[in-house]
Short mmCIF file of C-alpha atoms in Angstrom, two decimals:
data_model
loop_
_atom_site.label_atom_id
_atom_site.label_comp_id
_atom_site.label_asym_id
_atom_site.label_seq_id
_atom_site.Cartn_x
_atom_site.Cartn_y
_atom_site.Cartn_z
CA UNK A 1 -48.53 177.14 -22.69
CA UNK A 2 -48.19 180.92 -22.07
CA UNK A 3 -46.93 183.41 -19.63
CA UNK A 4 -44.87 183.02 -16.60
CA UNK A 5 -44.88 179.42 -16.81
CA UNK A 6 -43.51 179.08 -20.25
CA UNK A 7 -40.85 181.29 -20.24
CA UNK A 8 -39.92 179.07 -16.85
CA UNK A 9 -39.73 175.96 -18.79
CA UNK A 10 -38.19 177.69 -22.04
CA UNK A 11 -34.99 178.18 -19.35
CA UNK A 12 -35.11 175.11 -18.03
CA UNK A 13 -34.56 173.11 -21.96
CA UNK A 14 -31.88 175.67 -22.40
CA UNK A 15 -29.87 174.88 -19.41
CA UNK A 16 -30.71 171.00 -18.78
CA UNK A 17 -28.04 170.18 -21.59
CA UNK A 18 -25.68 172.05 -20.47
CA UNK A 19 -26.02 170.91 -17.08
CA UNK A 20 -26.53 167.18 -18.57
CA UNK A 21 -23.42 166.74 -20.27
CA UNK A 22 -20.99 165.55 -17.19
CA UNK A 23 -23.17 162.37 -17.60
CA UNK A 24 -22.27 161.44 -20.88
CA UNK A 25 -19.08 163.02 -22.31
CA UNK A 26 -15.96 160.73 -22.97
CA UNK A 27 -13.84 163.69 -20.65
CA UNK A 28 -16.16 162.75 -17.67
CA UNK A 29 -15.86 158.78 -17.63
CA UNK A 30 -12.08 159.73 -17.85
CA UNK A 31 -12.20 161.48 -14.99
CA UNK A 32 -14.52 159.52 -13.10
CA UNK A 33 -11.87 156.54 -14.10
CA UNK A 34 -8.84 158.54 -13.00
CA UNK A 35 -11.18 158.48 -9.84
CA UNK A 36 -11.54 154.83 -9.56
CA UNK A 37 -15.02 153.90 -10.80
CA UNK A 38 -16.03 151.48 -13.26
CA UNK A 39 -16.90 153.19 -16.23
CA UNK A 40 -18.28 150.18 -18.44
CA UNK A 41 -21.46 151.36 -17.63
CA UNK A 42 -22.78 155.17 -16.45
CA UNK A 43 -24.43 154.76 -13.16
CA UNK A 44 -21.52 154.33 -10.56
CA UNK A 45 -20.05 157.93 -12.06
CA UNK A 46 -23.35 159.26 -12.20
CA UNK A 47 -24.35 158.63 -8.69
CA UNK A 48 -21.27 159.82 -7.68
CA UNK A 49 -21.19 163.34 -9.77
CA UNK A 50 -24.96 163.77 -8.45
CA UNK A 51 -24.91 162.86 -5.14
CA UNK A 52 -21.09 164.16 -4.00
CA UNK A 53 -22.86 167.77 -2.86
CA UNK A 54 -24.93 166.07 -0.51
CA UNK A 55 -22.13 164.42 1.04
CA UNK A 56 -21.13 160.49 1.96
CA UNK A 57 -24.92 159.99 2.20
CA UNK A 58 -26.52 156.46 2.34
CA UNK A 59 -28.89 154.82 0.63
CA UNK A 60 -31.96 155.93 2.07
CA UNK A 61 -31.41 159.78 1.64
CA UNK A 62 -30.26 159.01 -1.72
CA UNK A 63 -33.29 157.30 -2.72
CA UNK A 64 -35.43 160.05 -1.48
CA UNK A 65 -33.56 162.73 -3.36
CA UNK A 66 -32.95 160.88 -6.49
CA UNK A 67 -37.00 160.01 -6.40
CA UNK A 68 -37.12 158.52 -9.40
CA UNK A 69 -34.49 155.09 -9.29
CA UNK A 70 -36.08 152.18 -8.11
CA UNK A 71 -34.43 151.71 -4.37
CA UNK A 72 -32.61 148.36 -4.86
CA UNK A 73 -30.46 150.29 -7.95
CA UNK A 74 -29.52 153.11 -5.99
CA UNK A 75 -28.65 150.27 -3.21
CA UNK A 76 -26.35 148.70 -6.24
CA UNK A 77 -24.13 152.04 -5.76
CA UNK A 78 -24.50 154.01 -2.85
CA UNK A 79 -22.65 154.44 -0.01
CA UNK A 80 -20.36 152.37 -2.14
CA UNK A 81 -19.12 154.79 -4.27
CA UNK A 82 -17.78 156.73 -1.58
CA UNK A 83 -15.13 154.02 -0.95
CA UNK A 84 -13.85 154.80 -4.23
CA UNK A 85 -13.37 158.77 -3.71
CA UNK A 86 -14.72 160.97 -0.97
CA UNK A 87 -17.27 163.65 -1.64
CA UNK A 88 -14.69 166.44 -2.11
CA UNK A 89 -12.68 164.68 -4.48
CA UNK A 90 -15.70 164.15 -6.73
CA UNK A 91 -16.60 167.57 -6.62
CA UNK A 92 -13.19 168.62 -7.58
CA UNK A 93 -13.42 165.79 -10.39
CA UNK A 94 -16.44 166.96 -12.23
CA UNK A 95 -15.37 170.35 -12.19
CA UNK A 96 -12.08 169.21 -14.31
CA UNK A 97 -14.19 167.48 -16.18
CA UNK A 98 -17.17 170.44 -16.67
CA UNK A 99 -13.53 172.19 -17.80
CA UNK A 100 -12.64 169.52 -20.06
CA UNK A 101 -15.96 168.88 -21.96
CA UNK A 102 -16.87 172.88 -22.35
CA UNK A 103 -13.37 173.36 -23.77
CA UNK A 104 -13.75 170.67 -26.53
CA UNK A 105 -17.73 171.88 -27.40
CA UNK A 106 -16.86 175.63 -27.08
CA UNK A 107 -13.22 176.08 -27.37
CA UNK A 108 -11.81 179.53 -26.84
CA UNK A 109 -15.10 181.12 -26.62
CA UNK A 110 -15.50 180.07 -23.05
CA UNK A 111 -13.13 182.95 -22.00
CA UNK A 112 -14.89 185.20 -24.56
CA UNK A 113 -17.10 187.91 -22.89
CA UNK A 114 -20.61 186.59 -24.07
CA UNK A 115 -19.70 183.31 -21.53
CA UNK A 116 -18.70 185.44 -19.18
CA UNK A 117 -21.94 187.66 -19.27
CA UNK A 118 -24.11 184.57 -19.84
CA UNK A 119 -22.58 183.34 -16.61
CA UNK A 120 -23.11 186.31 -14.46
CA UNK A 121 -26.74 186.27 -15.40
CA UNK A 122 -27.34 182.40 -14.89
CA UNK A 123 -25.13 183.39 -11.66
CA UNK A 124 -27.91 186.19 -10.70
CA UNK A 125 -30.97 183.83 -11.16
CA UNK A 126 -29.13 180.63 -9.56
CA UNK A 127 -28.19 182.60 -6.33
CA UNK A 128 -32.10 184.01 -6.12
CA UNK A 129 -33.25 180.12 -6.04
CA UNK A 130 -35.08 179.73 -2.54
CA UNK A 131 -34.69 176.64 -0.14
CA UNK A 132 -37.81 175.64 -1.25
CA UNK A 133 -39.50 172.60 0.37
CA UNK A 134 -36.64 170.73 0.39
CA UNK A 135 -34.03 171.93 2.74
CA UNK A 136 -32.36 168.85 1.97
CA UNK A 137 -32.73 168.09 -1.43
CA UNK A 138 -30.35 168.59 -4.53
CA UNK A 139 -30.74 172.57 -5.23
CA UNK A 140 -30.16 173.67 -1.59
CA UNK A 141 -26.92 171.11 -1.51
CA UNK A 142 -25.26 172.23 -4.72
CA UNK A 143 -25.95 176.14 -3.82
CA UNK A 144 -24.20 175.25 -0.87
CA UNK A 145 -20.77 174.90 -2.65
CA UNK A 146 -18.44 177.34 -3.69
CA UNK A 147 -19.02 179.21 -6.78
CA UNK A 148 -15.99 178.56 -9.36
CA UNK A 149 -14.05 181.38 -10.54
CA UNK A 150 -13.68 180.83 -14.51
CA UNK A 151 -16.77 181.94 -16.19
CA UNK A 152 -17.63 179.05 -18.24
CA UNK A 153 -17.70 176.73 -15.04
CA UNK A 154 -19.65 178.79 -13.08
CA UNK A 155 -22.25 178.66 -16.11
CA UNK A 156 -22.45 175.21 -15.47
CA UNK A 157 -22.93 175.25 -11.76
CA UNK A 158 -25.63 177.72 -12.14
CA UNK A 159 -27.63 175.41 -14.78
CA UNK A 160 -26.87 172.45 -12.04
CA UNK A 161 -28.69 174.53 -9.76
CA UNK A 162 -31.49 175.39 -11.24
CA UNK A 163 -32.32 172.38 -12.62
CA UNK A 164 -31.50 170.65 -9.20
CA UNK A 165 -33.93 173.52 -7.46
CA UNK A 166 -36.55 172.61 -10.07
CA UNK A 167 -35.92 169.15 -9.75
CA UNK A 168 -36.95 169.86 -5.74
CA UNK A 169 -39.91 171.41 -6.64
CA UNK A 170 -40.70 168.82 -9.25
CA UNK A 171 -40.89 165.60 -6.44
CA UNK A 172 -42.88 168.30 -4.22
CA UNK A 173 -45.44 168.56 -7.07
CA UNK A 174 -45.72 164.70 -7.59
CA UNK A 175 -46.55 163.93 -4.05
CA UNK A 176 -48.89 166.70 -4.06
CA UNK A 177 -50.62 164.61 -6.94
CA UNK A 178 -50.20 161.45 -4.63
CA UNK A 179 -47.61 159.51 -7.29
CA UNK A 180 -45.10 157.96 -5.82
CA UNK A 181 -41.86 157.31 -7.34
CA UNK A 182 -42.36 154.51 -10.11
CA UNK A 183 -46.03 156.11 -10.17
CA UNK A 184 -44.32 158.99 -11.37
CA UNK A 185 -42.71 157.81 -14.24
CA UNK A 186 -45.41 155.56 -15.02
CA UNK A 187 -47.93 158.43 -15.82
CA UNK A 188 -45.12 160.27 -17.79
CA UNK A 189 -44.80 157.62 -20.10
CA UNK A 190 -48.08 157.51 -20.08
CA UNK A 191 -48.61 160.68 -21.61
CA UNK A 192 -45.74 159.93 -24.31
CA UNK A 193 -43.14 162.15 -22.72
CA UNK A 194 -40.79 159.14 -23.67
CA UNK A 195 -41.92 155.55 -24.39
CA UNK A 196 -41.52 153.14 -21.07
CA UNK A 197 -38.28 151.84 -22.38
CA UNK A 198 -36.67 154.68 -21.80
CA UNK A 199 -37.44 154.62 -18.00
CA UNK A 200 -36.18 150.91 -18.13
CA UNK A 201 -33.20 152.92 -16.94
CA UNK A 202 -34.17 153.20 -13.46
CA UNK A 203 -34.93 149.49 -13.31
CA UNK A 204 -38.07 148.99 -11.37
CA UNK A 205 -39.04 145.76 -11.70
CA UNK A 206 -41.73 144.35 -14.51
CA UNK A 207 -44.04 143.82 -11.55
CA UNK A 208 -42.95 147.36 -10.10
CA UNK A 209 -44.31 148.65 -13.17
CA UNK A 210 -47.03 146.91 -13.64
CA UNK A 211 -48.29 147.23 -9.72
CA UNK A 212 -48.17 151.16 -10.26
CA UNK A 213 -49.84 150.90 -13.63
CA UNK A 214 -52.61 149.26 -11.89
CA UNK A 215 -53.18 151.62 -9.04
CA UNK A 216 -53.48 154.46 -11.35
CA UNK A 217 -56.03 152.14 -13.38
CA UNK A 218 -57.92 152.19 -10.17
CA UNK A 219 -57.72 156.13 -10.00
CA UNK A 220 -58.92 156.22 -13.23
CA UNK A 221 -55.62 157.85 -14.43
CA UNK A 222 -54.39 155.15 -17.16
CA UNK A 223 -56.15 153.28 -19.57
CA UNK A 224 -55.91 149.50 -20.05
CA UNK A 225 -53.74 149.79 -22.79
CA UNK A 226 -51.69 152.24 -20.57
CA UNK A 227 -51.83 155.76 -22.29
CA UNK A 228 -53.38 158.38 -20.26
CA UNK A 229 -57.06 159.11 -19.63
CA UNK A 230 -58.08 162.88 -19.60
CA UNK A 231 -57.81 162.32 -16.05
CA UNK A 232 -54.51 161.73 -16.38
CA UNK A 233 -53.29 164.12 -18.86
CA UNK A 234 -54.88 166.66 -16.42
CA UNK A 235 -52.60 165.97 -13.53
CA UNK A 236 -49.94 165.63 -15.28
CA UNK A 237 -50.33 168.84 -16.77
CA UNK A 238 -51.08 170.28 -13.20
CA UNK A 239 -47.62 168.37 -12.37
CA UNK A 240 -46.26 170.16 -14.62
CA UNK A 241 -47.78 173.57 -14.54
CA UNK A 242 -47.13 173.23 -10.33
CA UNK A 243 -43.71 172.39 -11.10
CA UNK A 244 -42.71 175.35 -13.04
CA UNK A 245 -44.41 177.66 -10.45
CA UNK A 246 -41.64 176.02 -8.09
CA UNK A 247 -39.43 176.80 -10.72
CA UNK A 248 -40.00 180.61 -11.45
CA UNK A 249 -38.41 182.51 -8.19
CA UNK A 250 -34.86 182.33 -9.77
CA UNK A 251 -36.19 184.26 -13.31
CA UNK A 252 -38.44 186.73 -11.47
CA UNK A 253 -35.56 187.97 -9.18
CA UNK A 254 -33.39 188.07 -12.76
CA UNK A 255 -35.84 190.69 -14.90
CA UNK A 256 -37.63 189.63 -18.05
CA UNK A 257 -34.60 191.68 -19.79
CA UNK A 258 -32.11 189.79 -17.94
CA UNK A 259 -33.70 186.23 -18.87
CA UNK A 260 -34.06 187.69 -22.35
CA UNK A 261 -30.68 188.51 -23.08
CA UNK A 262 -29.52 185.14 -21.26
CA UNK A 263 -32.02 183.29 -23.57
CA UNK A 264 -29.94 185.43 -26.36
CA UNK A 265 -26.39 183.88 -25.15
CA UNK A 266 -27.82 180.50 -24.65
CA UNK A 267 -28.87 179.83 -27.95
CA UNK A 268 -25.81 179.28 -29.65
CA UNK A 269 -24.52 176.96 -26.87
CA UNK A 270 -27.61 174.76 -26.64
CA UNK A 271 -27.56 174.01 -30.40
CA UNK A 272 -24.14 172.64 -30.41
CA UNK A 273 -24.59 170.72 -27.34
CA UNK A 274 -27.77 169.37 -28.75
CA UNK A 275 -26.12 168.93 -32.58
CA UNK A 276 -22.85 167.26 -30.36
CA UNK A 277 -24.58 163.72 -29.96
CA UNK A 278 -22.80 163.78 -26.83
CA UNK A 279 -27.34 163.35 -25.57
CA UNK A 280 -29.51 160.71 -25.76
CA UNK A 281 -32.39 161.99 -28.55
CA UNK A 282 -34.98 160.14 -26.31
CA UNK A 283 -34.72 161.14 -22.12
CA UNK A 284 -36.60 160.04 -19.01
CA UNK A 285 -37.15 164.03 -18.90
CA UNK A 286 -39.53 164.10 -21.08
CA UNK A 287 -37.85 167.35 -22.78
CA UNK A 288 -39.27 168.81 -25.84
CA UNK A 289 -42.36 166.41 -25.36
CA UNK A 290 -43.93 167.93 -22.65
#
């Protein structure tokens, strides 16, 4: 891949870690505990961090913004969690803990200048993301909120919006391709973004699964043994390729020098996020596969 749409994409596996952390740093389940959820497991914190911008939504508006979980999990969690801590205290929550995981990767640096400049750039492109298609949906919600004042945090809320805007444009691109939700992940394993245990994780069903392999059988998308025909490499990589175009607003109204230099500050960041362990090496994203 070249042009526009690479550079797009080259941003978006820059900032997805640091936006990805708050699920799985030690800080985060403390906080989320000092909040009241059950942190044996990820998902009750997780929902909660993802969905508090939206509000004390239900189920249903969940399940269409979070696309990808199977409906009966997200019914496992939400509006539950919100009897454990409102919205706003959430918010507040993964902030503290944003604060508390950047500290221990970074340490001091993150009231150095380079954060500080990295931030008002990420700040720039965030702020230039466009409603989109989903005037509801996770970008629009979490630009919404009030930008925090130390540099390193507002870093992180302008990776959680981008990725949230691209995530937007991402479900806008699948149901232009007419896949539905376990469809979706179906075909991505399908094209060995991440093998299907991986997306185990957003527990459809064995005969969810295999009911969506089957229809994209009968599009001729998926092969018997259930890697991807050309046909189905080819959307996907229109999926993709559409998804990136939703994606590119933000770094246009930022300047190829100002998404170079922020590519510059990045780097440094990324690799000890990435060297941290804190990440899964394998991710229903699809990142670095795709």
């Amino acid at each position: 891949m070249t042009g526009e749409p690479a550079r797009v994409r080259q941003m978006w596996h820059l900032l997805e870690p640091l936006h990805a952390v708050l699920y799985y740093a030690p800080a985060a389940f403390d906080e989320a505990a000092a909040l009241g959820y059950d942190v044996k497991e990820r998902w009750s914190s997780y929902f909660a961090w993802r969905a508090a911008p939206l509000g004390a939504v239900g189920a249903e508006e969940a399940v269409r913004t979070f696309h990808s979980f199977a409906p009966a999990m997200v019914d496992a969690y939400v509006p539950n969690i919100w009897a454990t801590a409102a919205p706003d205290a959430v918010l507040a929550a993964r902030l503290r803990a944003v604060d508390r995981v950047y500290r221990a990767l970074f340490g001091d640096r993150v009231e150095g200048p380079e954060f500080a400049e990295a931030a008002a750039l990420a700040r720039s492109a965030a702020e230039a993301a466009p409603g989109g298609r989903a005037p509801r949906g996770m970008g629009p919600a979490n630009s919404a909120l009030p930008w925090p004042d130390s540099p390193h945090l507002a870093l992180w809320h302008a990776a959680t919006v981008l990725r949230e805007h691209r995530g937007d444009g991402h479900i806008a691109a699948l149901a232009e391709a007419g896949l539905d939700p376990v469809e979706s992940l179906v075909s991505f394993a399908a094209v060995g973004a991440a093998a299907p245990e991986v997306f185990a994780s957003r527990r459809w069903s064995p005969e969810e699964w295999d009911a969506a392999r089957q229809r994209l059988q009968e599009r001729g998308l998926l092969a018997a043994d259930g890697t991807a025909t050309d046909a189905g490499r080819e959307l996907r990589a229109k999926v993709e390729l559409r998804t990136d175009e939703e994606a590119a607003a933000p770094w246009r109204a930022l300047g190829e020098p100002g998404r170079e230099r922020l590519v510059e500050l990045l780097g440094e960041p990324w690799l000890e996020v990435i060297g941290s362990g804190l990440l899964p090496a394998e991710n229903t994203l699809g990142i670095g596969k795709v």
